[in-house]
Amino acid sequence: QTEPMVEEETPLLSNLDLFLFSLIVGLVVYWFMSRKKPEPLPEFKKLDTPAPTIRETSFIEKMKKMGKNIIVFYGSQTGTGEEFANRLSKDAQRYGMKGMAADPEEYDMGELSRLSEIENSLAIFCMATYGEGDPTDNAQDFYDWLQENDDENLSGLNYTVFGLGNKTYEHYNSMGKYVDKRLEELGAKRIFDLGLGDDDGNLEEDFISWREQFWPAVCEHFGVEALGDDSSIRQYELKVHTDMNMNKVYTGEIGRLKSFEVQKPPFDSKNPFLATVTVNRKLNKAGDRHFMHLELDITGSKIRYESGDHVAVFPTNESALVNKLGQILGVDLDVVISLNNLDEESNKKHPFPCPTTYRTALTHYLDITHPPRTNVLYELAQYASDPKDQENMRKMASSSPEGKALYQNWVLDANRNILAILEDMPSLRPPVDHLCELLPRLQARYYSIASSSKVHPNSIHICAVLVEYTTKTGRVNLGVATNWLKNKPVTDNGHKSTVPMYIRKSQFRLPFKATNPVIMIGPGTGIAPFMGFIQERGWLKEQGKEVGETVMYFGCRYKNEDYIYQEELEEAEKNKVLTQLHVAFSRDQEHKVYVQHLIKNNKENLWKLIHSDNAHIYVCGDARYMAKDVQTAFHDMAEELGGMTRTQATDYVKKLMTKGRYSQDVWS
């Protein structure tokens, strides 16, 4: 009986079991403790992030926070509207007010009715009109909002509008006029008359004249007085980087740092695609002008385009001009700098991508070839050591008749850019950082695409002519983009040439029905979109589709000099893709012959196509003369062959435009 007793006293856990058990417990405790460490408080931080994004779309909250009472919204395609908005928001300080410039695309415009929550508040709208009376890209949503919200009550809103337009276009300043009228309809109070700037005349002068009357009206309305402080107000402060990691320095990218090295779709104005140049040939056989045809490879970019769209390219300034500027101002162009906004709350942290070098800023980001606007001269005047130069620069920025005439004659008529001004005014030597703050941004240039995506899905064709002229001062000026494109060889020392680009959609479209006849009128480089149209109609024929009449009116100076795309046009005529080809050689005979003359000579046939066969008319090229003369030729035709009065004929052509049967892609 003793043995079983011993058995009962045997412990439940042996030493090995105890060891293993405590090891497991220890490991569990260790894992649990160590697991806590890598989690400082990520969940709490995540909860914190959505708040600012709500705040950011509210310009009212931003204005309250920053103590602002004037907001200047801009609709801008080429940067001028934005430039004027910045000038007006800066002006506000001189009247004891605080202004901010704002992009309507970035804010909730439904908040306009809340502006009355801010005392002595005012909304200014600098609205440019683009193309055929359209809003600019960044003002499209605001335009839609104005159209759709009939029940909006803006009775507490004080406002004024300055429009930027061009008289050579059919719908002169229509966006400025629409915003002005629509805000009043919704109950807002106009506190100063609508200003209309004409870029065909002198936009700068129009703006200054309007502004000189506008501010006194604001002072009277709000009972404030000018502070008499006409000194220069800096918006940015300079920071020089001495030990900056060069991987963090912008070298010409438009948006994201290193975006040209690591390309990511989608590609747009803030993220252009670097397209490789596969063809760059001279189009004209002789003469002193240089017409060029470039082909850009877009393989792998996922970029889609239609015939009639525009390609936007980002050019760079000539290095010789940049080097000369550096020499005159005695500056090391390779210093790494940032220009930081003094207003820390501003959405615009820098005037261009920073940090960067002066060389990159003057090459890629700043417009150094256009005659500078008067505000630039006004602010730079303080750096002229000769009192006479100082006085003249301030005079040019004033609205006095003498000052306007001086600016027109010395700056505009003489085509003096900033370099020419510095060369001709040796006492003027501004600090390069202030100059960089004042110069406008270098803008993308738009070209009508000269190819069809049906035939060339991975290639975009550009047709352009080199802009080159001698100024009154004997200087040779070259167009920034055309000179840059001309000097883009297919390979450059073993490297492929590239062009930063994106697509801008257009309303310039072939008819939906291929059986509709098309009448294309495009002298000079105005032929560009029609090369795409002809390719597309040819492709449709190859697909066995029935294609309507395809009529082309082209014009150039001399048959043996600048008859560009002659082989392609004659080939298309031979293959019956072009059913009619009419070419006007303006200087091959004593009297000038233009496309409008050929239209008149062929009026019966054209009238039948338009009036009976539902033809679509397309005009591309110069807006100031050609497009107007062509339109007059169609008015005459409707009057004579349609038995209409002049008013009826004009209305007839206008109706064609509204129906999308008379489209223009014109420039001045």
mmCIF file of C-alpha atoms in Angstrom, residues 53 290 483 668:
data_model
loop_
_atom_site.group_PDB
_atom_site.id
_atom_site.type_symbol
_atom_site.label_atom_id
_atom_site.label_comp_id
_atom_site.label_asym_id
_atom_site.label_seq_id
_atom_site.Cartn_x
_atom_site.Cartn_y
_atom_site.Cartn_z
ATOM 1 C CA THR A 53 -9.135 70.923 -45.474
ATOM 2 C CA HIS A 290 11.098 80.010 -90.775
ATOM 3 C CA ASN A 483 12.716 80.316 -80.970
ATOM 4 C CA SER A 668 -4.382 88.333 -82.484
#
